mmCIF file of C-alpha atoms in Angstrom:
data_model
loop_
_atom_site.group_PDB
_atom_site.id
_atom_site.type_symbol
_atom_site.label_atom_id
_atom_site.label_comp_id
_atom_site.label_asym_id
_atom_site.label_seq_id
_atom_site.Cartn_x
_atom_site.Cartn_y
_atom_site.Cartn_z
ATOM 1 C CA ASP A 8 60.721 55.928 -4.347
ATOM 2 C CA GLU A 9 60.276 59.106 -6.397
ATOM 3 C CA LEU A 10 57.914 57.314 -8.763
ATOM 4 C CA MET A 11 55.870 55.577 -6.064
ATOM 5 C CA SER A 12 55.387 58.804 -4.077
ATOM 6 C CA SER A 13 54.773 61.026 -7.105
ATOM 7 C CA GLY A 14 50.995 60.621 -7.213
ATOM 8 C CA LYS A 15 51.274 60.461 -11.018
ATOM 9 C CA MET A 16 50.962 56.705 -11.494
ATOM 10 C CA ALA A 17 48.000 55.263 -13.339
ATOM 11 C CA LEU A 18 46.548 51.926 -12.269
ATOM 12 C CA ARG A 19 48.454 50.194 -15.104
ATOM 13 C CA ASP A 20 51.741 51.560 -13.679
ATOM 14 C CA LYS A 21 50.923 50.326 -10.173
ATOM 15 C CA PHE A 22 50.009 46.950 -11.651
ATOM 16 C CA MET A 23 53.378 46.675 -13.405
ATOM 17 C CA ILE A 24 55.390 47.497 -10.289
ATOM 18 C CA SER A 25 53.277 45.078 -8.249
ATOM 19 C CA ARG A 26 53.915 42.287 -10.757
ATOM 20 C CA LEU A 27 57.635 43.089 -10.602
ATOM 21 C CA MET A 28 57.563 42.706 -6.829
ATOM 22 C CA ALA A 29 55.714 39.387 -7.160
ATOM 23 C CA CYS A 30 58.331 38.170 -9.625
ATOM 24 C CA CYS A 31 61.171 39.216 -7.321
ATOM 25 C CA ASP A 32 59.591 37.357 -4.439
ATOM 26 C CA THR A 33 58.961 34.189 -6.457
ATOM 27 C CA VAL A 34 62.404 34.066 -8.086
ATOM 28 C CA ASN A 35 64.258 34.674 -4.809
ATOM 29 C CA THR A 36 62.239 31.930 -3.108
ATOM 30 C CA CYS A 37 62.946 29.547 -5.985
ATOM 31 C CA PHE A 38 66.685 30.224 -5.869
ATOM 32 C CA GLN A 39 66.758 29.686 -2.101
ATOM 33 C CA ASN A 40 65.117 26.289 -2.606
ATOM 34 C CA TYR A 41 67.199 25.361 -5.673
ATOM 35 C CA LYS A 42 64.104 25.337 -7.907
ATOM 36 C CA PHE A 43 65.854 26.824 -10.920
ATOM 37 C CA GLY A 44 63.245 25.668 -13.433
ATOM 38 C CA ASP A 45 60.504 27.413 -11.479
ATOM 39 C CA ALA A 46 62.641 30.569 -11.319
ATOM 40 C CA GLN A 47 62.974 30.515 -15.106
ATOM 41 C CA ALA A 48 59.222 29.997 -15.527
ATOM 42 C CA ALA A 49 58.422 32.928 -13.224
ATOM 43 C CA SER A 50 60.887 35.181 -15.065
ATOM 44 C CA TYR A 51 59.447 34.167 -18.427
ATOM 45 C CA ALA A 52 55.877 34.838 -17.254
ATOM 46 C CA TYR A 53 56.885 38.282 -16.000
ATOM 47 C CA TRP A 54 58.575 39.313 -19.247
ATOM 48 C CA MET A 55 56.132 37.785 -21.711
ATOM 49 C CA ASN A 56 52.775 38.098 -19.945
ATOM 50 C CA ASP A 57 52.980 41.093 -17.609
ATOM 51 C CA LEU A 58 55.512 43.317 -19.357
ATOM 52 C CA CYS A 59 55.217 42.588 -23.076
ATOM 53 C CA ASP A 60 51.648 41.362 -23.567
ATOM 54 C CA VAL A 61 49.977 43.791 -21.186
ATOM 55 C CA TYR A 62 52.003 46.783 -20.022
ATOM 56 C CA LEU A 63 53.930 47.614 -23.185
ATOM 57 C CA GLU A 64 50.734 47.515 -25.244
ATOM 58 C CA LEU A 65 48.850 49.677 -22.748
ATOM 59 C CA ILE A 66 51.420 52.477 -22.645
ATOM 60 C CA LYS A 67 51.974 52.862 -26.408
ATOM 61 C CA PRO A 68 49.357 55.651 -26.782
ATOM 62 C CA VAL A 69 50.518 57.227 -23.511
ATOM 63 C CA ILE A 70 54.124 57.440 -24.722
ATOM 64 C CA LYS A 71 53.080 58.745 -28.151
ATOM 65 C CA ASP A 72 50.987 61.554 -26.639
ATOM 66 C CA THR A 73 53.424 64.434 -26.071
ATOM 67 C CA SER A 74 50.777 66.986 -25.097
ATOM 68 C CA GLU A 75 51.195 69.089 -21.962
ATOM 69 C CA GLU A 76 48.052 67.544 -20.454
ATOM 70 C CA ASN A 77 49.617 64.077 -20.728
ATOM 71 C CA LYS A 78 53.007 65.100 -19.338
ATOM 72 C CA ASP A 79 52.635 63.459 -15.911
ATOM 73 C CA SER A 80 51.106 60.231 -17.250
ATOM 74 C CA ARG A 81 53.858 59.960 -19.862
ATOM 75 C CA TRP A 82 56.579 60.494 -17.268
ATOM 76 C CA ALA A 83 55.062 57.859 -14.972
ATOM 77 C CA ALA A 84 54.788 55.353 -17.829
ATOM 78 C CA GLN A 85 58.389 55.935 -18.930
ATOM 79 C CA ALA A 86 59.711 55.680 -15.372
ATOM 80 C CA THR A 87 57.709 52.517 -14.689
ATOM 81 C CA LEU A 88 58.903 50.940 -17.931
ATOM 82 C CA TRP A 89 62.544 51.748 -17.142
ATOM 83 C CA ILE A 90 62.272 50.216 -13.668
ATOM 84 C CA ALA A 91 60.462 47.143 -15.040
ATOM 85 C CA LEU A 92 63.140 46.611 -17.706
ATOM 86 C CA GLU A 93 66.166 47.305 -15.507
ATOM 87 C CA ALA A 94 65.030 45.119 -12.615
ATOM 88 C CA GLY A 95 63.764 42.493 -15.047
ATOM 89 C CA LEU A 96 67.217 42.227 -16.615
ATOM 90 C CA ARG A 97 68.817 41.805 -13.192
ATOM 91 C CA ILE A 98 66.326 39.035 -12.408
ATOM 92 C CA LEU A 99 67.203 37.257 -15.645
ATOM 93 C CA HIS A 100 70.963 37.738 -15.340
ATOM 94 C CA PRO A 101 71.835 34.495 -13.466
ATOM 95 C CA MET A 102 69.960 32.544 -16.163
ATOM 96 C CA MET A 103 71.000 34.589 -19.229
ATOM 97 C CA PRO A 104 74.259 36.319 -18.257
ATOM 98 C CA PHE A 105 75.660 37.587 -21.562
ATOM 99 C CA VAL A 106 72.589 39.018 -23.291
ATOM 100 C CA THR A 107 71.314 40.659 -20.080
ATOM 101 C CA GLU A 108 74.696 42.350 -19.557
ATOM 102 C CA GLU A 109 74.621 43.709 -23.112
ATOM 103 C CA LEU A 110 71.047 44.994 -22.820
ATOM 104 C CA TRP A 111 71.590 46.435 -19.338
ATOM 105 C CA GLN A 112 74.603 48.429 -20.566
ATOM 106 C CA ARG A 113 72.417 49.927 -23.316
ATOM 107 C CA LEU A 114 69.609 51.124 -21.036
ATOM 108 C CA PRO A 115 68.902 54.890 -21.304
ATOM 109 C CA GLY A 116 70.584 56.876 -18.529
ATOM 110 C CA ARG A 117 73.486 54.493 -17.954
ATOM 111 C CA GLY A 118 76.443 56.375 -16.502
ATOM 112 C CA THR A 119 74.322 59.169 -15.003
ATOM 113 C CA LEU A 120 72.735 57.373 -12.048
ATOM 114 C CA GLY A 121 75.138 58.415 -9.327
ATOM 115 C CA GLU A 122 77.634 56.713 -7.038
ATOM 116 C CA SER A 123 75.458 53.671 -6.416
ATOM 117 C CA GLU A 124 75.532 52.756 -10.126
ATOM 118 C CA THR A 125 77.764 49.744 -10.813
ATOM 119 C CA GLU A 126 79.928 49.201 -13.877
ATOM 120 C CA SER A 127 78.398 45.814 -14.630
ATOM 121 C CA ILE A 128 75.095 44.059 -14.061
ATOM 122 C CA MET A 129 77.178 41.324 -12.359
ATOM 123 C CA LEU A 130 77.967 43.758 -9.544
ATOM 124 C CA ALA A 131 74.430 45.145 -9.203
ATOM 125 C CA GLN A 132 72.282 44.021 -6.297
ATOM 126 C CA PHE A 133 69.854 41.240 -7.135
ATOM 127 C CA PRO A 134 66.247 42.577 -6.972
ATOM 128 C CA LEU A 135 64.351 41.992 -3.752
ATOM 129 C CA CYS A 136 60.624 42.288 -3.129
ATOM 130 C CA ASN A 137 59.515 45.467 -1.382
ATOM 131 C CA GLU A 138 56.110 44.662 0.098
ATOM 132 C CA ALA A 139 55.254 48.364 0.266
ATOM 133 C CA TYR A 140 55.210 48.412 -3.536
ATOM 134 C CA SER A 141 52.973 45.371 -3.885
ATOM 135 C CA ASN A 142 49.427 46.316 -4.847
ATOM 136 C CA PRO A 143 46.966 43.388 -4.918
ATOM 137 C CA GLY A 144 44.112 45.802 -5.649
ATOM 138 C CA SER A 145 45.683 46.955 -8.906
ATOM 139 C CA GLU A 146 46.323 43.353 -9.934
ATOM 140 C CA GLN A 147 42.711 42.391 -9.238
ATOM 141 C CA SER A 148 41.503 45.425 -11.155
ATOM 142 C CA MET A 149 43.747 44.587 -14.115
ATOM 143 C CA GLU A 150 42.477 41.004 -14.129
ATOM 144 C CA THR A 151 38.890 42.264 -14.348
ATOM 145 C CA THR A 152 39.811 44.685 -17.117
ATOM 146 C CA MET A 153 41.766 42.090 -19.103
ATOM 147 C CA ASN A 154 38.752 39.748 -19.019
ATOM 148 C CA VAL A 155 36.670 42.508 -20.594
ATOM 149 C CA ILE A 156 39.400 43.199 -23.174
ATOM 150 C CA LYS A 157 39.516 39.503 -24.121
ATOM 151 C CA ALA A 158 35.737 39.587 -24.611
ATOM 152 C CA CYS A 159 36.065 42.676 -26.828
ATOM 153 C CA ARG A 160 38.707 40.957 -28.938
ATOM 154 C CA SER A 161 36.622 37.786 -29.137
ATOM 155 C CA LEU A 162 33.630 39.742 -30.440
ATOM 156 C CA ARG A 163 35.728 41.535 -33.045
ATOM 157 C CA GLN A 164 37.151 38.221 -34.223
ATOM 158 C CA GLN A 165 33.746 36.547 -34.225
ATOM 159 C CA TYR A 166 32.309 39.197 -36.552
ATOM 160 C CA ASN A 167 35.503 39.654 -38.606
ATOM 161 C CA ILE A 168 35.918 43.336 -37.771
ATOM 162 C CA ALA A 169 39.003 44.816 -39.450
ATOM 163 C CA ASN A 170 41.743 46.139 -37.148
ATOM 164 C CA LYS A 171 41.434 49.638 -38.589
ATOM 165 C CA VAL A 172 37.764 49.831 -37.545
ATOM 166 C CA SER A 173 37.057 50.913 -33.954
ATOM 167 C CA THR A 174 33.903 49.555 -32.360
ATOM 168 C CA HIS A 175 31.401 50.638 -29.719
ATOM 169 C CA PHE A 176 31.214 48.366 -26.674
ATOM 170 C CA PHE A 177 28.716 48.169 -23.840
ATOM 171 C CA VAL A 178 29.680 46.525 -20.547
ATOM 172 C CA LYS A 179 27.127 45.243 -18.054
ATOM 173 C CA VAL A 180 28.868 44.563 -14.777
ATOM 174 C CA GLU A 181 28.101 44.136 -11.098
ATOM 175 C CA SER A 182 28.426 47.327 -9.071
ATOM 176 C CA GLY A 183 31.320 47.659 -6.671
ATOM 177 C CA GLN A 184 34.912 46.622 -7.397
ATOM 178 C CA PRO A 185 34.281 45.208 -10.914
ATOM 179 C CA GLU A 186 32.449 48.345 -12.072
ATOM 180 C CA ASP A 187 35.006 50.672 -10.473
ATOM 181 C CA SER A 188 37.876 48.737 -12.073
ATOM 182 C CA ILE A 189 36.419 48.902 -15.556
ATOM 183 C CA LYS A 190 35.487 52.574 -15.301
ATOM 184 C CA SER A 191 38.979 53.455 -14.091
ATOM 185 C CA GLN A 192 40.522 51.699 -17.088
ATOM 186 C CA ILE A 193 38.284 52.768 -19.948
ATOM 187 C CA ASP A 194 41.315 54.105 -21.844
ATOM 188 C CA ASP A 195 43.105 50.772 -21.473
ATOM 189 C CA ILE A 196 40.061 48.897 -22.790
ATOM 190 C CA LYS A 197 39.938 51.267 -25.758
ATOM 191 C CA THR A 198 43.627 50.664 -26.447
ATOM 192 C CA LEU A 199 43.685 46.865 -26.353
ATOM 193 C CA GLY A 200 40.069 46.276 -27.360
ATOM 194 C CA ARG A 201 40.257 48.681 -30.337
ATOM 195 C CA ALA A 202 37.186 50.513 -29.075
ATOM 196 C CA SER A 203 35.859 53.918 -30.067
ATOM 197 C CA VAL A 204 33.515 54.108 -27.072
ATOM 198 C CA VAL A 205 33.066 51.937 -23.966
ATOM 199 C CA ASP A 206 29.827 52.493 -22.043
ATOM 200 C CA VAL A 207 29.461 50.862 -18.628
ATOM 201 C CA ASN A 208 26.081 50.007 -17.082
ATOM 202 C CA ILE A 209 24.072 52.430 -19.195
ATOM 203 C CA ASP A 210 20.268 52.306 -19.564
ATOM 204 C CA GLU A 211 19.055 49.208 -21.464
ATOM 205 C CA ASP A 212 17.043 51.389 -23.836
ATOM 206 C CA SER A 213 20.270 53.030 -24.990
ATOM 207 C CA ILE A 214 21.763 49.716 -26.149
ATOM 208 C CA PRO A 215 20.961 48.900 -29.803
ATOM 209 C CA LYS A 216 19.261 45.632 -30.763
ATOM 210 C CA SER A 217 21.919 44.591 -33.285
ATOM 211 C CA VAL A 218 24.720 43.623 -30.916
ATOM 212 C CA GLY A 219 27.128 40.756 -30.492
ATOM 213 C CA ILE A 220 27.298 39.367 -26.952
ATOM 214 C CA VAL A 221 29.939 37.597 -24.859
ATOM 215 C CA VAL A 222 29.196 36.545 -21.287
ATOM 216 C CA VAL A 223 32.482 36.936 -19.393
ATOM 217 C CA ASP A 224 31.239 35.491 -16.097
ATOM 218 C CA GLU A 225 28.184 35.571 -13.851
ATOM 219 C CA THR A 226 28.696 39.279 -13.137
ATOM 220 C CA THR A 227 29.989 40.654 -16.454
ATOM 221 C CA THR A 228 28.647 40.766 -20.022
ATOM 222 C CA VAL A 229 30.188 42.591 -22.983
ATOM 223 C CA LEU A 230 28.155 43.708 -25.992
ATOM 224 C CA MET A 231 29.366 45.189 -29.293
ATOM 225 C CA ASP A 232 27.320 47.351 -31.655
ATOM 226 C CA ILE A 233 27.645 45.693 -35.075
ATOM 227 C CA LYS A 234 25.197 47.807 -37.058
ATOM 228 C CA GLY A 235 26.703 48.650 -40.425
ATOM 229 C CA LEU A 236 29.907 46.717 -39.705
ATOM 230 C CA VAL A 237 28.984 43.219 -40.894
ATOM 231 C CA ASP A 238 28.172 41.915 -44.385
ATOM 232 C CA TYR A 239 25.651 39.335 -43.212
ATOM 233 C CA ALA A 240 25.146 37.712 -46.620
ATOM 234 C CA ALA A 241 28.883 37.177 -47.057
ATOM 235 C CA GLU A 242 29.306 35.797 -43.532
ATOM 236 C CA ILE A 243 26.353 33.411 -43.976
ATOM 237 C CA LYS A 244 27.782 32.221 -47.302
ATOM 238 C CA LYS A 245 31.170 31.494 -45.692
ATOM 239 C CA LEU A 246 29.524 29.599 -42.853
ATOM 240 C CA GLN A 247 27.398 27.550 -45.244
ATOM 241 C CA LYS A 248 30.564 26.522 -47.098
ATOM 242 C CA GLN A 249 32.092 25.435 -43.791
ATOM 243 C CA LEU A 250 28.926 23.472 -42.994
ATOM 244 C CA THR A 251 29.085 21.673 -46.345
ATOM 245 C CA LYS A 252 32.795 20.930 -45.869
ATOM 246 C CA ASN A 253 32.084 19.512 -42.406
ATOM 247 C CA ALA A 254 29.203 17.348 -43.630
ATOM 248 C CA ASN A 255 31.380 15.051 -45.769
ATOM 249 C CA PRO A 256 33.696 13.623 -43.055
ATOM 250 C CA MET A 257 30.774 13.507 -40.618
ATOM 251 C CA GLY A 258 28.691 11.455 -43.089
ATOM 252 C CA GLN A 259 31.581 9.113 -43.807
ATOM 253 C CA LEU A 260 32.192 8.526 -40.115
ATOM 254 C CA GLU A 261 28.491 7.886 -39.449
ATOM 255 C CA LYS A 262 28.454 5.396 -42.357
ATOM 256 C CA LYS A 263 31.545 3.626 -41.000
ATOM 257 C CA ILE A 264 30.038 3.312 -37.493
ATOM 258 C CA ALA A 265 26.733 2.005 -38.905
ATOM 259 C CA ALA A 266 28.436 -0.592 -41.152
ATOM 260 C CA PRO A 267 27.682 -4.301 -40.529
ATOM 261 C CA GLY A 268 30.188 -5.962 -38.213
ATOM 262 C CA TYR A 269 31.546 -2.666 -36.855
ATOM 263 C CA GLU A 270 30.629 -3.415 -33.241
ATOM 264 C CA GLU A 271 32.076 -6.928 -33.358
ATOM 265 C CA ASN A 272 35.256 -6.326 -35.368
ATOM 266 C CA VAL A 273 36.518 -2.900 -34.237
ATOM 267 C CA SER A 274 38.524 -2.503 -31.014
ATOM 268 C CA ASP A 275 37.126 -0.496 -28.141
ATOM 269 C CA ASP A 276 39.903 2.101 -28.461
ATOM 270 C CA ILE A 277 39.118 2.757 -32.134
ATOM 271 C CA LYS A 278 35.380 2.869 -31.439
ATOM 272 C CA ALA A 279 35.920 5.401 -28.648
ATOM 273 C CA LYS A 280 38.124 7.537 -30.885
ATOM 274 C CA ASN A 281 35.617 7.422 -33.754
ATOM 275 C CA LEU A 282 32.787 8.355 -31.408
ATOM 276 C CA GLU A 283 34.821 11.259 -30.035
ATOM 277 C CA ASN A 284 35.564 12.475 -33.582
ATOM 278 C CA LEU A 285 31.925 12.151 -34.586
ATOM 279 C CA ASN A 286 30.730 14.104 -31.545
ATOM 280 C CA GLY A 287 33.298 16.804 -32.352
ATOM 281 C CA LEU A 288 32.063 17.069 -35.959
ATOM 282 C CA LYS A 289 28.438 17.201 -34.778
ATOM 283 C CA LYS A 290 29.246 19.956 -32.293
ATOM 284 C CA LYS A 291 31.057 21.912 -35.008
ATOM 285 C CA ALA A 292 28.026 21.567 -37.290
ATOM 286 C CA ALA A 293 25.688 22.690 -34.511
ATOM 287 C CA ASP A 294 27.896 25.711 -33.757
ATOM 288 C CA ILE A 295 27.970 26.710 -37.437
ATOM 289 C CA GLU A 296 24.206 26.348 -37.749
ATOM 290 C CA GLU A 297 23.749 28.458 -34.618
ATOM 291 C CA ALA A 298 26.061 31.140 -36.068
ATOM 292 C CA ILE A 299 24.097 31.156 -39.348
ATOM 293 C CA ALA A 300 20.817 31.548 -37.458
ATOM 294 C CA ASN A 301 22.354 34.356 -35.401
ATOM 295 C CA PHE A 302 23.516 36.231 -38.496
ATOM 296 C CA LYS A 303 20.101 35.837 -40.130
ATOM 297 C CA ALA A 304 18.360 37.153 -37.013
ATOM 298 C CA LEU A 305 20.754 40.133 -36.808
ATOM 299 C CA GLU A 306 20.240 40.849 -40.508
ATOM 300 C CA GLU A 307 16.488 41.023 -39.939
ATOM 301 C CA LEU A 308 16.956 43.292 -36.914
ATOM 302 C CA GLU A 309 19.102 45.694 -38.895
ATOM 303 C CA LYS A 310 16.575 45.786 -41.737
ATOM 304 C CA ASN A 311 13.835 46.719 -39.299
#
């Protein structure tokens, strides 16, 4: 209650508590209906996807920043993390009794939480969903932001940008909730997208010509400034090697399909599989050729 009424929570903190409430609700419903496998799946998704993959990564810079200006944000992140871990262990306890007991006993603050604190996780109340703490808006906002982050990561991977190099991103997004969500989580996009700057809906003339582009959906596009970050000649050379390597099995498969008697003597299943493999190799070749053409065009843009 102190955390939720503090006014210090960032959107990422509200998201984490909301996901905890959703997990509590799902697991309790599953137990009531004897769907133990579904309860395990929901618990796993909470720990791996919501807590570890998203929240823990987002709060790393917040926790590391010990400045006075960051005091409230740091406190909120630490409090949210403690609640997410403690309640998460209680959720897992019926399915993993021994390890959850050991971890729960080692949580910071154990033994100082007052009369309501139990000696064992076995005696602690099983978590229940408090609808007042559910926040669908924060979850929707996080979903929008994570889609942008995935696009940022995809662009960095596509152009082989080293992890130590921060990049400049431009986001074109529909006004309203999507734009508000992204603007409210610029710091989170910088953290997980390894961005130096994230500009949202700026003037087209301010966006450089040499950019990589990922279309997230019909309302959102992410662009990355790649000027000076890509060795075009080296990337083209690597792609040409891949194209040559792909050409050999594709040629052999085409030769096999065109051989006399193939249609009469080969079963329909094998023919379908060969055709599927050939189409896959052709698509791969087309994608590589498109990437080579893209790099050549970007190289010319940067020269000019």
